[in-house]
């Protein structure tokens, strides 16, 4: 098996996501996108990028406009559409799921947190009835006399409040 072919296939699978990520902040023309992808160590050829941009535009995820250039012919600037932003969010969720799964396999000691990323985790079931409280019996009478109990808020200064519970020897 050729690792370079596998890496190329993996890059192609992520290219749509990466192009939308690039365009979420700034509009760009194709040559600029290729340079930015190369800066991110994603080697992309024009023959791969242009058909992808056309497909994304036809799917309503991108739009474009022509701008005059001081250095040659007019440039086609691509921008992400509201539909593209929504789709980018879905791709981000998919990427998070894939990354979590791969990281779990890379680091098996990491706890499984799959339920925490679900959009609406199922709450624990609530019992139909609450069981009755158990009977409590005291083996000895309470050391407190109810007439000795006073509410701390009846005192102006909390230091004046004396706790009537017997203190345990130290």
CSV table of C-alpha atoms in Angstrom, one decimal:
chain,number,residue,atom,x,y,z
A,1,UNK,CA,0.0,0.0,0.0
A,2,UNK,CA,1.3,3.4,-0.9
A,3,UNK,CA,1.1,5.9,2.0
A,4,UNK,CA,1.3,8.9,-0.4
A,5,UNK,CA,-1.9,7.8,-2.2
A,6,UNK,CA,-3.6,7.3,1.1
A,7,UNK,CA,-2.6,10.8,2.3
A,8,UNK,CA,-3.8,12.3,-1.0
A,9,UNK,CA,-7.2,10.6,-0.6
A,10,UNK,CA,-7.5,11.9,3.0
A,11,UNK,CA,-6.6,15.5,1.9
A,12,UNK,CA,-9.2,15.3,-0.9
A,13,UNK,CA,-11.8,14.2,1.6
A,14,UNK,CA,-11.1,17.2,3.8
A,15,UNK,CA,-10.6,19.8,1.0
A,16,UNK,CA,-14.2,20.9,0.9
A,17,UNK,CA,-14.2,21.5,4.7
A,18,UNK,CA,-10.8,23.3,4.5
A,19,UNK,CA,-12.0,25.6,1.6
A,20,UNK,CA,-15.1,26.6,3.6
A,21,UNK,CA,-13.0,27.2,6.7
A,22,UNK,CA,-10.7,29.5,4.6
A,23,UNK,CA,-13.7,31.5,3.3
A,24,UNK,CA,-15.6,31.8,6.6
A,25,UNK,CA,-13.4,34.9,7.5
A,26,UNK,CA,-12.3,36.4,4.2
A,27,UNK,CA,-13.2,36.2,0.6
A,28,UNK,CA,-10.4,34.8,-1.6
A,29,UNK,CA,-9.6,34.0,-5.1
A,30,UNK,CA,-8.4,30.5,-6.2
A,31,UNK,CA,-4.6,31.2,-6.3
A,32,UNK,CA,-4.8,32.8,-2.8
A,33,UNK,CA,-6.7,29.7,-1.5
A,34,UNK,CA,-4.0,27.4,-2.9
A,35,UNK,CA,-1.3,29.5,-1.2
A,36,UNK,CA,-3.1,29.4,2.1
A,37,UNK,CA,-3.7,25.7,1.9
A,38,UNK,CA,0.0,25.2,1.1
A,39,UNK,CA,0.8,27.2,4.2
A,40,UNK,CA,-1.3,24.7,6.1
A,41,UNK,CA,0.8,21.9,4.5
A,42,UNK,CA,-2.2,20.8,2.3
A,43,UNK,CA,-0.8,20.6,-1.2
A,44,UNK,CA,-3.6,21.2,-3.6
A,45,UNK,CA,-3.4,21.6,-7.4
A,46,UNK,CA,-5.5,23.9,-9.5
A,47,UNK,CA,-6.9,20.9,-11.3
A,48,UNK,CA,-8.4,19.8,-8.0
A,49,UNK,CA,-9.5,23.1,-6.6
A,50,UNK,CA,-11.3,24.6,-9.5
A,51,UNK,CA,-13.8,21.8,-10.0
A,52,UNK,CA,-14.5,21.8,-6.3
A,53,UNK,CA,-15.2,25.6,-6.3
A,54,UNK,CA,-17.6,25.1,-9.2
A,55,UNK,CA,-19.4,22.4,-7.4
A,56,UNK,CA,-19.6,24.3,-4.1
A,57,UNK,CA,-21.0,27.3,-6.1
A,58,UNK,CA,-23.5,25.2,-7.9
A,59,UNK,CA,-24.6,23.7,-4.5
A,60,UNK,CA,-25.3,27.2,-3.2
A,61,UNK,CA,-22.5,27.1,-0.6
A,62,UNK,CA,-20.3,29.7,-2.3
A,63,UNK,CA,-20.9,32.8,-4.5
A,64,UNK,CA,-18.3,34.8,-6.4
A,65,UNK,CA,-17.7,38.2,-7.8
A,66,UNK,CA,-15.2,39.6,-10.3
A,67,UNK,CA,-12.7,42.2,-9.3
A,68,UNK,CA,-10.2,44.1,-11.4
A,69,UNK,CA,-6.6,43.3,-10.6
A,70,UNK,CA,-3.6,45.6,-10.9
A,71,UNK,CA,-1.5,42.6,-11.8
A,72,UNK,CA,-3.2,40.9,-14.7
A,73,UNK,CA,-6.7,39.8,-15.6
A,74,UNK,CA,-9.7,40.3,-13.2
A,75,UNK,CA,-9.9,37.9,-10.3
A,76,UNK,CA,-12.9,35.8,-9.3
A,77,UNK,CA,-13.3,36.2,-5.5
A,78,UNK,CA,-15.3,33.5,-3.7
A,79,UNK,CA,-17.3,34.0,-0.6
A,80,UNK,CA,-19.3,31.7,1.6
A,81,UNK,CA,-23.1,32.0,1.5
A,82,UNK,CA,-25.4,31.7,4.5
A,83,UNK,CA,-26.2,28.1,3.3
A,84,UNK,CA,-22.4,27.5,3.2
A,85,UNK,CA,-22.0,28.7,6.8
A,86,UNK,CA,-24.7,26.3,7.9
A,87,UNK,CA,-23.1,23.5,6.0
A,88,UNK,CA,-19.7,24.4,7.5
A,89,UNK,CA,-21.3,24.0,10.9
A,90,UNK,CA,-22.4,20.5,10.0
A,91,UNK,CA,-19.0,19.6,8.6
A,92,UNK,CA,-17.4,20.9,11.9
A,93,UNK,CA,-19.7,18.6,13.9
A,94,UNK,CA,-18.7,15.7,11.6
A,95,UNK,CA,-15.0,16.6,12.0
A,96,UNK,CA,-15.4,16.8,15.8
A,97,UNK,CA,-17.0,13.3,15.8
A,98,UNK,CA,-14.3,11.8,13.6
A,99,UNK,CA,-11.4,13.4,15.6
A,100,UNK,CA,-12.9,12.2,18.9
A,101,UNK,CA,-13.2,8.7,17.5
A,102,UNK,CA,-9.6,8.6,16.1
A,103,UNK,CA,-8.2,10.2,19.3
A,104,UNK,CA,-10.0,7.6,21.4
A,105,UNK,CA,-8.3,4.9,19.3
A,106,UNK,CA,-5.0,6.6,19.6
A,107,UNK,CA,-5.3,7.1,23.4
A,108,UNK,CA,-7.4,4.2,24.7
A,109,UNK,CA,-6.9,5.4,28.3
A,110,UNK,CA,-9.0,8.6,27.5
A,111,UNK,CA,-12.5,8.3,29.0
A,112,UNK,CA,-15.3,7.8,26.5
A,113,UNK,CA,-17.2,11.1,26.2
A,114,UNK,CA,-19.4,10.2,23.3
A,115,UNK,CA,-22.7,11.2,25.1
A,116,UNK,CA,-21.4,14.7,25.9
A,117,UNK,CA,-21.4,15.8,22.3
A,118,UNK,CA,-24.9,14.7,21.4
A,119,UNK,CA,-27.2,17.6,20.6
A,120,UNK,CA,-29.9,16.5,23.0
A,121,UNK,CA,-28.7,14.0,25.5
A,122,UNK,CA,-31.4,11.9,27.0
A,123,UNK,CA,-32.0,12.9,30.7
A,124,UNK,CA,-32.0,10.1,33.3
A,125,UNK,CA,-35.5,8.6,33.8
A,126,UNK,CA,-37.6,10.1,36.6
A,127,UNK,CA,-39.3,7.6,38.9
A,128,UNK,CA,-43.1,7.7,38.9
A,129,UNK,CA,-43.2,7.7,42.7
A,130,UNK,CA,-40.8,8.7,45.3
A,131,UNK,CA,-40.1,5.9,47.8
A,132,UNK,CA,-41.1,6.6,51.4
A,133,UNK,CA,-38.4,7.8,53.8
A,134,UNK,CA,-37.1,5.1,56.1
A,135,UNK,CA,-38.1,5.1,59.8
A,136,UNK,CA,-35.5,6.8,61.9
A,137,UNK,CA,-35.2,5.8,65.6
A,138,UNK,CA,-32.7,7.3,68.0
A,139,UNK,CA,-31.0,5.1,70.5
A,140,UNK,CA,-30.5,8.0,72.9
A,141,UNK,CA,-32.3,11.2,73.5
A,142,UNK,CA,-31.1,14.3,71.7
A,143,UNK,CA,-28.4,16.3,73.6
A,144,UNK,CA,-30.2,19.5,72.5
A,145,UNK,CA,-33.0,21.0,74.5
A,146,UNK,CA,-35.4,22.8,72.0
A,147,UNK,CA,-35.7,25.8,74.4
A,148,UNK,CA,-31.9,26.4,74.0
A,149,UNK,CA,-32.1,26.6,70.2
A,150,UNK,CA,-32.0,30.2,68.9
A,151,UNK,CA,-31.9,31.4,65.4
A,152,UNK,CA,-28.5,33.1,64.5
A,153,UNK,CA,-30.3,35.9,62.7
A,154,UNK,CA,-31.7,37.1,66.1
A,155,UNK,CA,-28.3,38.3,67.1
A,156,UNK,CA,-26.8,41.6,65.9
A,157,UNK,CA,-23.3,40.2,65.7
A,158,UNK,CA,-22.8,36.6,64.6
A,159,UNK,CA,-20.0,36.3,67.3
A,160,UNK,CA,-22.8,36.6,69.9
A,161,UNK,CA,-24.4,33.4,68.7
A,162,UNK,CA,-23.4,30.4,70.9
A,163,UNK,CA,-23.9,27.1,69.3
A,164,UNK,CA,-25.8,24.9,71.7
A,165,UNK,CA,-24.4,21.6,70.4
A,166,UNK,CA,-21.9,20.1,72.7
A,167,UNK,CA,-18.4,20.3,71.3
A,168,UNK,CA,-16.4,17.2,71.0
A,169,UNK,CA,-13.2,16.9,73.0
A,170,UNK,CA,-10.1,17.6,70.9
